[in-house]
Short mmCIF file of C-alpha atoms and ligand atoms in Angstrom, two decimals:
data_model
loop_
_atom_site.label_atom_id
_atom_site.label_comp_id
_atom_site.label_asym_id
_atom_site.label_seq_id
_atom_site.Cartn_x
_atom_site.Cartn_y
_atom_site.Cartn_z
CA MET D 1 -0.02 0.02 -0.03
CA THR D 2 1.59 3.43 -1.13
CA ARG D 3 1.03 6.54 1.14
CA PHE D 4 1.43 9.63 -0.61
CA ILE D 5 3.19 12.69 0.79
CA PHE D 6 2.11 16.12 -0.60
CA ILE D 7 4.60 18.94 -0.47
CA THR D 8 3.80 22.56 -1.21
CA GLY D 9 5.52 25.91 -0.48
CA GLY D 10 4.25 29.09 0.59
CA VAL D 11 5.34 32.84 1.32
CA VAL D 12 8.25 32.92 -1.19
CA SER D 13 9.98 30.54 -3.31
CA SER D 14 13.59 29.44 -3.33
CA LEU D 15 13.05 28.05 -0.02
CA GLY D 16 14.62 24.59 -0.94
CA LYS D 17 11.35 22.74 -1.43
CA GLY D 18 13.37 19.91 -3.56
CA LEU D 19 15.91 19.62 -1.28
CA ALA D 20 13.33 19.24 2.00
CA SER D 21 11.48 16.77 -0.14
CA ALA D 22 14.84 14.93 -1.19
CA ALA D 23 15.84 14.99 2.61
CA LEU D 24 12.51 13.59 3.69
CA GLY D 25 12.92 10.94 1.37
CA ALA D 26 16.01 9.89 2.58
CA SER D 27 14.95 9.99 6.35
CA LEU D 28 12.35 7.66 5.39
CA GLN D 29 14.68 5.38 3.49
CA ALA D 30 17.26 5.60 6.54
CA ARG D 31 14.12 3.86 8.63
CA GLY D 32 13.57 0.95 6.09
CA PHE D 33 11.01 2.50 3.71
CA THR D 34 11.15 2.49 0.02
CA VAL D 35 10.46 6.00 -1.48
CA ARG D 36 9.98 7.61 -5.14
CA LEU D 37 9.67 11.33 -5.64
CA ARG D 38 7.86 13.37 -7.92
CA LYS D 39 7.37 16.56 -9.21
CA LEU D 40 4.66 18.58 -10.62
CA ASP D 41 5.68 21.89 -12.50
CA PRO D 42 3.07 24.61 -12.95
CA TYR D 43 4.37 26.14 -16.02
CA ILE D 44 3.12 25.77 -19.46
CA ASN D 45 6.20 24.74 -21.07
CA VAL D 46 5.91 20.84 -22.12
CA ASP D 47 9.13 19.89 -20.39
CA PRO D 48 12.36 22.02 -19.39
CA GLY D 49 14.39 20.69 -22.23
CA THR D 50 14.03 23.97 -24.25
CA MET D 51 14.12 26.50 -21.23
CA SER D 52 16.98 28.39 -20.69
CA PRO D 53 19.67 27.59 -17.98
CA TYR D 54 19.83 31.10 -17.19
CA GLN D 55 15.90 31.21 -16.04
CA HIS D 56 15.20 27.53 -15.09
CA GLY D 57 18.74 26.16 -13.99
CA GLU D 58 19.97 22.81 -15.34
CA CYS D 59 17.85 20.46 -17.13
CA TYR D 60 17.91 17.06 -15.52
CA VAL D 61 18.02 13.84 -17.76
CA THR D 62 16.85 10.78 -16.27
CA GLU D 63 17.96 6.98 -17.47
CA ASP D 64 14.95 6.73 -19.66
CA GLY D 65 15.61 9.98 -21.48
CA ALA D 66 13.33 12.53 -20.16
CA GLU D 67 14.41 16.18 -19.83
CA THR D 68 13.39 16.91 -16.17
CA ASP D 69 13.24 19.69 -13.44
CA LEU D 70 16.76 19.88 -11.74
CA ASP D 71 14.65 19.10 -8.39
CA LEU D 72 14.66 15.19 -9.87
CA GLY D 73 18.56 15.59 -9.17
CA HIS D 74 18.16 16.18 -5.72
CA TYR D 75 15.84 13.59 -5.23
CA GLU D 76 18.43 11.14 -6.97
CA ARG D 77 21.21 12.14 -4.98
CA PHE D 78 19.72 11.91 -1.72
CA THR D 79 17.61 8.81 -2.31
CA GLY D 80 19.79 6.93 -4.75
CA VAL D 81 16.55 6.16 -6.38
CA SER D 82 16.80 6.49 -10.39
CA SER D 83 14.04 8.84 -11.70
CA ARG D 84 11.85 7.78 -14.24
CA ARG D 85 9.98 10.13 -17.12
CA SER D 86 6.89 9.31 -15.10
CA ASP D 87 8.31 11.37 -12.06
CA ASN D 88 7.95 14.80 -13.62
CA VAL D 89 5.19 16.48 -15.37
CA THR D 90 4.32 20.03 -16.31
CA THR D 91 1.04 22.02 -16.75
CA GLY D 92 2.12 22.09 -20.63
CA ARG D 93 2.43 18.26 -20.69
CA ILE D 94 -0.88 17.78 -19.03
CA TYR D 95 -2.86 20.19 -21.31
CA SER D 96 -1.09 18.71 -24.08
CA ASN D 97 -2.21 14.98 -23.51
CA VAL D 98 -5.83 15.99 -22.70
CA ILE D 99 -5.90 17.89 -25.90
CA ALA D 100 -4.57 15.15 -27.87
CA ARG D 101 -7.18 12.98 -26.34
CA GLU D 102 -10.03 15.42 -27.12
CA ARG D 103 -8.95 15.57 -30.73
CA ARG D 104 -8.79 11.96 -31.00
CA GLY D 105 -12.51 11.99 -29.68
CA ASP D 106 -11.84 10.29 -26.61
CA TYR D 107 -14.26 12.39 -24.63
CA LEU D 108 -17.06 11.34 -27.02
CA GLY D 109 -18.31 15.10 -27.77
CA GLY D 110 -18.42 16.15 -23.90
CA THR D 111 -17.33 19.24 -22.65
CA VAL D 112 -13.70 19.25 -21.74
CA GLN D 113 -13.04 21.23 -18.46
CA VAL D 114 -10.01 21.78 -15.90
CA ILE D 115 -12.40 19.76 -13.48
CA PRO D 116 -12.55 17.23 -13.89
CA HIS D 117 -10.49 16.33 -17.08
CA ILE D 118 -7.23 18.08 -16.11
CA THR D 119 -7.37 17.29 -12.66
CA ASP D 120 -7.99 13.57 -13.58
CA ALA D 121 -4.79 13.61 -15.71
CA ILE D 122 -2.91 14.97 -12.95
CA LYS D 123 -4.07 12.61 -10.49
CA GLU D 124 -3.93 9.67 -12.81
CA PHE D 125 -0.05 10.89 -13.15
CA VAL D 126 0.65 10.83 -9.47
CA MET D 127 -0.66 7.52 -8.89
CA SER D 128 0.63 5.97 -12.07
CA ASP D 129 3.31 2.86 -11.41
CA ALA D 130 3.40 3.60 -7.62
CA THR D 131 4.82 0.16 -5.69
CA GLU D 132 6.92 2.03 -3.28
CA ASP D 133 6.15 2.57 0.38
CA PHE D 134 5.94 6.35 0.16
CA VAL D 135 5.58 8.57 -2.93
CA LEU D 136 6.62 12.21 -2.24
CA VAL D 137 5.00 14.55 -4.45
CA GLU D 138 6.47 17.77 -4.75
CA ILE D 139 4.43 20.53 -6.31
CA GLY D 140 6.16 23.69 -7.82
CA GLY D 141 5.77 27.01 -7.22
CA THR D 142 4.19 28.99 -4.24
CA VAL D 143 0.69 28.46 -2.91
CA GLY D 144 -1.33 31.52 -4.28
CA ASP D 145 -0.18 31.35 -7.62
CA ILE D 146 -2.56 31.01 -10.50
CA GLU D 147 -0.92 28.55 -12.39
CA SER D 148 -0.72 26.02 -9.38
CA LEU D 149 -4.46 25.92 -8.61
CA PRO D 150 -5.26 22.95 -10.96
CA PHE D 151 -2.43 20.93 -9.11
CA LEU D 152 -3.64 21.93 -5.76
CA GLU D 153 -7.15 20.95 -6.70
CA ALA D 154 -5.91 17.63 -7.82
CA ILE D 155 -4.06 16.87 -4.36
CA ARG D 156 -6.95 17.98 -2.61
CA GLN D 157 -9.42 15.56 -4.22
CA MET D 158 -6.88 12.67 -3.71
CA GLY D 159 -6.99 13.62 -0.06
CA ASN D 160 -10.44 12.88 0.11
CA ASP D 161 -9.98 9.55 -2.30
CA LEU D 162 -7.10 8.37 -0.23
CA GLY D 163 -8.16 9.32 3.36
CA ASP D 164 -5.67 10.36 6.12
CA GLY D 165 -4.69 6.78 6.14
CA ARG D 166 -2.77 7.37 2.73
CA ALA D 167 -2.38 10.81 2.23
CA LEU D 168 -0.63 13.52 4.01
CA PHE D 169 0.07 17.31 3.35
CA MET D 170 3.25 19.20 4.21
CA HIS D 171 3.77 22.99 3.69
CA LEU D 172 7.07 24.51 3.72
CA THR D 173 7.17 28.04 4.67
CA LEU D 174 9.53 31.15 6.04
CA VAL D 175 9.34 32.44 9.46
CA PRO D 176 11.22 35.60 8.84
CA TYR D 177 13.11 37.75 11.52
CA ILE D 178 12.49 41.47 11.25
CA SER D 179 15.67 43.01 12.78
CA SER D 180 14.28 46.60 13.17
CA ALA D 181 11.42 44.81 15.47
CA GLY D 182 14.00 42.02 16.73
CA GLU D 183 11.17 39.88 16.13
CA LEU D 184 10.41 36.46 14.60
CA LYS D 185 7.20 36.81 12.48
CA THR D 186 4.54 34.15 12.01
CA LYS D 187 2.08 36.02 10.00
CA PRO D 188 3.52 35.16 6.78
CA THR D 189 3.03 31.46 7.63
CA GLN D 190 -0.58 31.97 8.76
CA HIS D 191 -1.56 33.70 5.67
CA SER D 192 0.10 31.07 3.42
CA VAL D 193 -1.77 28.41 5.37
CA LYS D 194 -5.12 30.45 5.02
CA GLU D 195 -4.39 30.46 1.44
CA LEU D 196 -3.97 26.53 1.17
CA GLN D 197 -7.20 26.28 3.39
CA SER D 198 -9.09 28.33 1.15
CA VAL D 199 -8.41 25.68 -1.78
CA GLY D 200 -9.57 22.89 0.52
CA ILE D 201 -6.16 21.90 1.89
CA GLN D 202 -5.60 21.63 5.54
CA PRO D 203 -1.73 21.11 6.12
CA ASP D 204 -0.89 18.20 8.52
CA ILE D 205 2.68 19.18 8.68
CA LEU D 206 4.40 22.55 8.58
CA LEU D 207 8.07 22.80 7.92
CA CYS D 208 9.27 25.93 8.83
CA ARG D 209 12.18 27.87 7.49
CA CYS D 210 14.08 30.21 9.83
CA ASP D 211 17.84 31.39 10.17
CA ARG D 212 17.26 31.29 14.11
CA GLU D 213 15.80 29.55 16.79
CA ILE D 214 11.95 29.58 16.64
CA PRO D 215 11.01 29.77 20.38
CA ILE D 216 8.32 27.27 21.57
CA ASN D 217 5.82 29.98 21.90
CA GLU D 218 5.98 31.19 18.45
CA ARG D 219 5.68 27.27 17.30
CA ARG D 220 2.57 27.11 19.63
CA LYS D 221 1.15 29.97 18.16
CA ILE D 222 1.80 28.96 14.61
CA ALA D 223 0.08 25.52 15.59
CA ARG D 224 -2.58 27.31 16.90
CA PHE D 225 -3.37 29.82 14.15
CA CYS D 226 -2.85 27.03 11.33
CA ASN D 227 -4.80 24.29 12.75
CA VAL D 228 -2.06 21.87 13.17
CA ARG D 229 -0.77 19.84 15.94
CA GLU D 230 1.98 21.46 17.98
CA ALA D 231 4.51 18.63 17.29
CA ALA D 232 3.66 18.97 13.89
CA VAL D 233 5.40 22.32 13.73
CA ILE D 234 9.02 21.55 12.40
CA PRO D 235 11.74 24.15 12.42
CA ALA D 236 14.23 23.58 9.47
CA TYR D 237 17.13 25.74 10.37
CA ASP D 238 19.94 26.67 7.96
CA VAL D 239 22.56 24.14 7.99
CA ASP D 240 26.49 24.27 6.93
CA ASN D 241 25.80 21.79 4.15
CA ILE D 242 22.90 20.18 2.33
CA TYR D 243 23.75 16.64 3.57
CA GLN D 244 23.15 17.85 7.26
CA VAL D 245 19.58 18.21 6.42
CA PRO D 246 18.14 14.49 6.73
CA ILE D 247 19.99 14.65 10.14
CA SER D 248 18.53 17.84 11.18
CA TYR D 249 14.96 17.00 10.04
CA HIS D 250 15.15 13.81 12.25
CA GLN D 251 16.41 15.72 15.19
CA TYR D 252 13.33 17.80 15.07
CA GLY D 253 11.00 15.25 14.68
CA LEU D 254 9.97 15.25 10.82
CA ASP D 255 10.12 11.57 10.30
CA ASN D 256 8.56 10.81 13.57
CA GLU D 257 5.51 13.02 12.67
CA VAL D 258 5.17 11.73 9.14
CA LEU D 259 4.97 8.16 10.96
CA TYR D 260 2.53 9.26 13.55
CA HIS D 261 0.36 10.67 10.96
CA PHE D 262 0.12 7.55 9.12
CA GLY D 263 -0.05 5.53 12.27
CA LEU D 264 3.21 3.53 11.46
CA GLN D 265 5.94 2.19 13.71
CA ALA D 266 9.26 1.69 12.24
CA GLN D 267 12.97 1.16 13.26
CA GLU D 268 15.03 4.21 14.46
CA PRO D 269 17.00 5.95 11.31
CA ASP D 270 20.52 4.85 10.40
CA LEU D 271 21.70 8.28 9.78
CA GLN D 272 25.51 7.21 10.10
CA PRO D 273 26.28 7.62 6.33
CA TRP D 274 24.80 11.15 6.32
CA GLU D 275 27.03 11.82 9.60
CA ASP D 276 30.13 10.53 8.05
CA ILE D 277 29.79 12.59 5.09
CA CYS D 278 29.37 15.88 7.10
CA ASN D 279 32.53 14.99 9.20
CA THR D 280 34.22 14.77 6.18
CA ILE D 281 32.95 17.93 4.61
CA ARG D 282 33.92 19.75 7.90
CA ASN D 283 37.27 18.15 8.56
CA PRO D 284 39.10 18.07 5.25
CA GLU D 285 42.50 17.36 4.59
CA GLY D 286 43.20 19.83 1.98
CA GLU D 287 41.64 22.10 -0.62
CA VAL D 288 41.65 21.86 -4.47
CA THR D 289 40.59 24.77 -6.98
CA ILE D 290 38.87 23.76 -9.93
CA GLY D 291 38.14 26.13 -12.80
CA ILE D 292 34.84 25.80 -14.52
CA VAL D 293 34.88 27.31 -17.86
CA GLY D 294 31.39 27.82 -18.96
CA LYS D 295 28.90 30.03 -20.31
CA TYR D 296 26.17 30.20 -17.72
CA ILE D 297 28.40 31.11 -14.61
CA GLN D 298 26.00 33.78 -13.49
CA LEU D 299 23.75 31.05 -12.14
CA PRO D 300 25.54 28.20 -10.48
CA ASP D 301 22.01 26.22 -10.76
CA ALA D 302 22.79 25.92 -14.52
CA TYR D 303 25.37 23.34 -13.46
CA LYS D 304 23.73 21.82 -10.39
CA SER D 305 24.70 18.36 -10.76
CA LEU D 306 28.11 19.22 -11.87
CA THR D 307 29.14 20.90 -8.70
CA GLU D 308 27.25 18.38 -6.57
CA ALA D 309 29.61 15.65 -8.38
CA LEU D 310 32.56 17.60 -7.87
CA THR D 311 31.93 17.98 -4.28
CA HIS D 312 31.25 14.33 -4.15
CA GLY D 313 34.51 13.56 -5.88
CA GLY D 314 36.20 15.75 -2.84
CA ILE D 315 34.31 14.03 -0.20
CA ALA D 316 35.87 10.70 -1.68
CA ASN D 317 39.44 12.29 -1.61
CA LYS D 318 38.70 14.10 1.75
CA VAL D 319 39.52 17.62 0.39
CA ARG D 320 37.39 20.39 -0.20
CA VAL D 321 36.65 21.53 -3.58
CA LYS D 322 36.64 24.97 -4.40
CA LEU D 323 35.08 26.47 -7.45
CA GLU D 324 36.61 29.14 -9.64
CA TRP D 325 33.94 30.07 -12.34
CA ILE D 326 35.63 31.32 -15.46
CA ALA D 327 33.55 32.98 -18.23
CA SER D 328 34.68 31.30 -21.57
CA ASP D 329 34.88 34.72 -23.40
CA GLU D 330 37.41 36.11 -20.94
CA LEU D 331 39.94 33.29 -22.06
CA GLU D 332 39.56 34.79 -25.55
CA LYS D 333 41.47 37.87 -24.56
CA GLU D 334 45.00 38.04 -25.39
CA GLY D 335 47.14 37.10 -22.29
CA ASN D 336 44.41 35.86 -20.25
CA VAL D 337 44.51 32.38 -20.61
CA ASN D 338 47.88 32.10 -18.45
CA GLU D 339 46.68 34.32 -15.96
CA ILE D 340 43.59 32.91 -15.32
CA LEU D 341 44.32 29.23 -15.60
CA SER D 342 47.72 29.13 -14.35
CA LYS D 343 46.11 29.31 -10.71
CA LEU D 344 44.07 25.97 -11.06
CA ASP D 345 44.45 22.59 -9.75
CA ALA D 346 42.53 21.30 -12.66
CA ILE D 347 40.26 22.78 -15.52
CA MET D 348 36.88 21.44 -16.10
CA VAL D 349 34.78 22.63 -19.21
CA PRO D 350 31.39 21.22 -18.84
CA GLY D 351 28.30 20.86 -21.30
CA GLY D 352 27.29 23.62 -23.36
CA PHE D 353 25.36 24.82 -26.58
CA GLY D 354 26.28 27.38 -29.27
CA GLU D 355 29.48 28.90 -30.67
CA ARG D 356 29.77 31.85 -28.09
CA GLY D 357 32.71 31.43 -26.00
CA THR D 358 33.74 28.01 -27.99
CA GLU D 359 37.45 29.62 -28.64
CA GLY D 360 37.90 30.08 -24.80
CA LYS D 361 36.86 26.77 -24.16
CA ILE D 362 39.17 25.15 -27.13
CA ALA D 363 42.04 27.64 -25.35
CA ALA D 364 41.44 26.00 -22.08
CA ALA D 365 41.85 22.45 -23.50
CA ARG D 366 45.26 23.38 -25.25
CA TYR D 367 46.36 25.20 -21.82
CA ALA D 368 45.57 22.03 -20.25
CA ARG D 369 47.05 19.67 -22.65
CA GLU D 370 50.37 21.45 -22.91
CA ASN D 371 50.73 22.36 -19.30
CA LYS D 372 49.79 18.79 -18.00
CA VAL D 373 46.85 20.31 -16.16
CA PRO D 374 43.96 17.70 -15.42
CA TYR D 375 41.52 18.56 -17.58
CA PHE D 376 37.51 17.07 -17.67
CA GLY D 377 35.51 17.88 -20.60
CA ILE D 378 31.79 16.80 -20.47
CA CYS D 379 29.74 16.49 -23.67
CA PHE D 380 30.54 20.14 -25.20
CA GLY D 381 33.88 19.79 -23.05
CA MET D 382 34.85 16.75 -25.05
CA GLN D 383 34.04 18.22 -28.31
CA MET D 384 36.12 21.20 -27.66
CA ALA D 385 39.01 19.14 -26.68
CA VAL D 386 38.49 17.00 -29.98
CA LEU D 387 38.40 20.31 -31.82
CA GLU D 388 41.77 21.56 -30.36
CA ALA D 389 43.27 18.05 -31.03
CA ALA D 390 42.30 18.27 -34.81
CA ARG D 391 43.25 21.97 -35.09
CA ASN D 392 46.58 22.21 -33.13
CA LEU D 393 47.99 18.27 -33.17
CA ALA D 394 46.54 17.18 -36.37
CA GLY D 395 47.18 20.29 -38.42
CA LEU D 396 43.40 20.29 -39.43
CA LYS D 397 43.30 24.34 -39.00
CA ASP D 398 39.62 24.71 -39.94
CA ALA D 399 38.35 22.03 -37.88
CA SER D 400 34.79 22.74 -36.81
CA SER D 401 31.49 21.56 -35.34
CA SER D 402 28.69 21.77 -37.61
CA GLU D 403 26.61 23.20 -34.58
CA PHE D 404 28.30 26.33 -35.47
CA GLY D 405 27.36 26.43 -39.18
CA PRO D 406 28.27 24.73 -42.36
CA THR D 407 32.17 23.45 -42.19
CA LYS D 408 34.35 21.50 -44.78
CA THR D 409 36.10 19.80 -41.78
CA PRO D 410 32.86 18.70 -39.52
CA LEU D 411 35.02 16.96 -36.47
CA VAL D 412 31.80 17.39 -34.64
CA GLY D 413 28.46 17.06 -36.40
CA LEU D 414 25.12 15.35 -36.72
CA MET D 415 25.60 11.99 -37.65
CA THR D 416 23.62 11.99 -40.78
CA GLU D 417 25.81 14.54 -42.01
CA TRP D 418 28.89 12.02 -41.85
CA ALA D 419 27.41 8.49 -41.67
CA LYS D 420 28.25 6.49 -44.37
CA ASP D 421 26.24 3.33 -45.90
CA GLY D 422 23.65 2.36 -43.45
CA GLY D 423 24.11 4.47 -40.93
CA SER D 424 21.25 5.55 -38.98
CA VAL D 425 21.08 8.12 -35.95
CA GLU D 426 20.17 7.03 -32.67
CA ARG D 427 17.32 8.81 -31.40
CA ARG D 428 14.40 8.33 -28.97
CA SER D 429 11.61 10.36 -30.42
CA ASP D 430 10.36 10.76 -33.60
CA ASP D 431 9.40 14.31 -33.02
CA ASP D 432 11.29 16.86 -35.49
CA ASP D 433 10.84 19.79 -33.27
CA LEU D 434 13.47 21.34 -31.09
CA GLY D 435 12.14 19.35 -28.12
CA GLY D 436 12.77 15.77 -29.96
CA THR D 437 16.26 15.81 -31.84
CA MET D 438 18.68 14.84 -29.08
CA ARG D 439 20.22 11.82 -28.04
CA LEU D 440 18.64 11.39 -24.55
CA GLY D 441 19.24 9.22 -21.70
CA ASN D 442 21.00 5.94 -21.03
CA TYR D 443 23.57 4.60 -23.87
CA GLU D 444 26.03 1.91 -23.83
CA CYS D 445 29.44 2.49 -24.18
CA LYS D 446 32.34 0.00 -24.64
CA LEU D 447 35.62 0.73 -23.07
CA VAL D 448 38.72 -0.12 -24.60
CA ASP D 449 41.32 -2.12 -22.98
CA GLY D 450 44.25 -0.72 -21.49
CA THR D 451 42.88 2.89 -21.34
CA ARG D 452 42.71 4.95 -18.29
CA ALA D 453 39.04 5.06 -18.52
CA ARG D 454 38.65 1.20 -18.47
CA GLU D 455 40.86 1.37 -15.39
CA ILE D 456 38.96 3.66 -13.60
CA TYR D 457 35.58 2.37 -14.24
CA GLY D 458 36.63 -1.44 -13.83
CA SER D 459 34.26 -2.73 -15.92
CA GLU D 460 34.01 -3.26 -20.12
CA THR D 461 30.99 -1.50 -20.43
CA VAL D 462 29.12 1.39 -18.91
CA LEU D 463 25.62 2.86 -19.24
CA GLU D 464 25.71 6.76 -19.13
CA ARG D 465 23.22 9.54 -19.77
CA HIS D 466 23.23 11.50 -22.78
CA ARG D 467 21.91 14.95 -23.82
CA HIS D 468 23.36 16.34 -26.94
CA ARG D 469 22.63 16.55 -30.81
CA TYR D 470 26.22 16.47 -32.27
CA GLU D 471 28.59 13.90 -32.10
CA VAL D 472 32.51 13.45 -32.66
CA ASN D 473 33.05 12.14 -36.10
CA VAL D 474 34.41 8.58 -35.80
CA ASN D 475 35.76 8.98 -39.58
CA PHE D 476 38.53 11.09 -37.69
CA MET D 477 39.44 8.62 -35.41
CA GLY D 478 42.71 7.21 -37.00
CA GLN D 479 44.27 10.45 -37.96
CA LEU D 480 43.65 11.89 -34.02
CA GLU D 481 44.97 8.50 -32.42
CA GLU D 482 47.96 8.58 -34.67
CA LYS D 483 48.77 12.09 -32.78
CA GLY D 484 48.12 11.02 -29.46
CA LEU D 485 44.26 11.41 -28.57
CA LYS D 486 43.02 7.97 -27.74
CA PHE D 487 39.32 6.79 -28.20
CA SER D 488 38.80 4.86 -25.23
CA GLY D 489 34.95 4.65 -25.06
CA LEU D 490 32.63 3.84 -28.20
CA SER D 491 29.06 2.76 -28.73
CA PRO D 492 28.71 -0.80 -29.14
CA ASP D 493 28.88 -0.48 -32.95
CA GLY D 494 31.54 1.34 -33.00
CA ARG D 495 30.18 4.44 -34.71
CA LEU D 496 29.93 7.11 -32.00
CA PRO D 497 33.03 8.12 -29.94
CA GLU D 498 31.93 8.36 -26.31
CA ILE D 499 35.32 8.94 -24.42
CA VAL D 500 38.72 10.43 -25.56
CA GLU D 501 42.01 10.61 -23.37
CA TYR D 502 45.52 11.61 -23.77
CA PRO D 503 47.27 8.55 -22.15
CA ASP D 504 50.94 10.80 -21.67
CA HIS D 505 48.87 13.09 -19.65
CA PRO D 506 48.42 13.20 -15.78
CA TRP D 507 44.55 13.28 -16.13
CA PHE D 508 42.78 14.08 -19.41
CA ILE D 509 39.74 12.62 -20.41
CA GLY D 510 36.42 13.99 -22.55
CA VAL D 511 33.29 12.22 -22.42
CA GLN D 512 30.24 12.53 -24.63
CA PHE D 513 27.98 11.87 -22.02
CA HIS D 514 26.92 13.48 -18.27
CA PRO D 515 28.50 11.59 -15.69
CA GLU D 516 27.57 14.04 -13.10
CA LEU D 517 23.92 13.10 -13.31
CA ARG D 518 24.82 9.56 -12.09
CA SER D 519 27.03 10.72 -8.91
CA ARG D 520 25.90 10.48 -5.58
CA PRO D 521 27.31 11.64 -2.24
CA LEU D 522 27.06 8.02 -1.07
CA ASP D 523 28.19 6.77 -4.34
CA PRO D 524 30.54 9.14 -6.17
CA HIS D 525 30.98 8.54 -9.67
CA PRO D 526 34.48 7.11 -10.47
CA LEU D 527 35.27 9.66 -13.04
CA PHE D 528 34.75 12.39 -10.70
CA VAL D 529 36.64 10.40 -7.84
CA SER D 530 39.52 9.93 -10.03
CA TYR D 531 39.68 13.52 -11.45
CA ILE D 532 39.66 15.25 -8.00
CA LYS D 533 42.48 12.72 -6.93
CA ALA D 534 44.34 13.94 -9.76
CA ALA D 535 43.71 17.44 -8.93
CA LYS D 536 44.68 16.82 -5.43
CA GLU D 537 48.09 15.31 -6.73
CA ARG D 538 48.80 18.55 -8.68
CA SER D 539 47.80 20.72 -5.67
CA ARG D 540 50.75 19.15 -4.01
CA LEU D 541 53.07 19.62 -6.96
CA VAL D 542 52.50 23.36 -7.69
N1 LIG A 1 25.85 21.59 -27.94
C1 LIG A 1 26.36 19.83 -27.87
C2 LIG A 1 25.66 19.37 -28.74
O1 LIG A 1 24.21 19.48 -28.72
C3 LIG A 1 26.68 19.65 -26.58
C4 LIG A 1 25.56 19.43 -25.86
C5 LIG A 1 25.78 19.38 -24.33
O2 LIG A 1 27.10 19.43 -23.89
N2 LIG A 1 25.21 18.84 -23.44
O3 LIG A 1 26.23 18.12 -29.08
#
């Protein structure tokens, strides 16, 4: 019997609802339960695939190839449960499905309305293939938004359909401190709960974000005015690192309160793995500086999984990872390359799209290769390393990617542009619109014997997640290998290069996939562990 926990947010956005949901999932797991997390996003975009990382942060890709909200990354990192396509839906997707059904005549000429058709489609989504003990459903946005009303109505109905024994409503709010008055204010929380009640939802648990202790009297007041049990007003204080959150929630009784609501008994949670991580983070043996050369550096959320994966690599090596954000076009200015890059212990060129700043990324790859600085190129970062090798080692001066326009020397291009006889393009979707032309999700990669990649993974094949349109052109493999760039991973049919490396370099690896999406604090990705180890070694050298 699956129980559903619905998580809404109030007062302001950016309170960390995704993290709160993920951490509650981890606490329930630590008590021996199975969990799955889902996210309902109120915006009209059909999926986040085409949304700008500037506005929306990273687009997280699931194993089964769905482009989803970055909160799903938090869920996976905290619970270790791989998300699926069926774990994230937007208003746009719900409407587009309902409209498609209407066009097919599925509603037999009836009037199609928000209630019941849209709300039923939402309910169907929430309930679909739920086999775990708990499904935690996060509702994006803030209570009071016009857009989230159909979602709130759907979960309100589910509260009735399922009953208290199977549904719980948790509301995350803010208790601000007003310095001029020297007081904590509970009114925003009261108003937010009123807003929820006005759509028929009575929260069972309030999780109150606050930057200082909420005294018992204020908690009592919140309980009384919001019609919840006193023990169900749980403070959520700021913590020094996110992996402290499940520990802190337990300390303030959140998981207990959930079990109380459902009338469940369970073992005390085993939070030791989280304690160990926090201890390592607080007592590192040293520090490494990683330079991230990218385009979206004003908004670190655009690289959320990447920065998390680097932290995981740091934890495994007992070092703090300090990030230096470098705008790639800065490296296009005379003299900057040496000055900026010489201070780093390692260079990272992450995923990216479009031509702007690419010369800077290529310059970073060249600097790393020539100066033996550890280099990790992810997706676009691998493509840039390949262009660098083609231009500066193989003498293909005009080597380019067809992503930047027609080129005579397409080192990187759409497979259709360079595949010979019978070459078919791998893809998951038959749509021809922008949302459907990428290689998305898990694909197998065969590792070449005797390479560093093979050694790091310790297996012959790996499954890694992809999100890209262009591929490194395998027809140039021989020419590049002759000059020292080894192709150490390929698709099983040998047509798509997946990993490249320089065997005579301390650590230089480019991967066509996104290993950061699979890294977890309790199970760090081997490439990140190895990369940070190389950075640590270099930090002792220079
Ligand atoms: N723009 C490149 C492509 O589409 C790389 C994409 C990425 O880095 N995720 O192939």
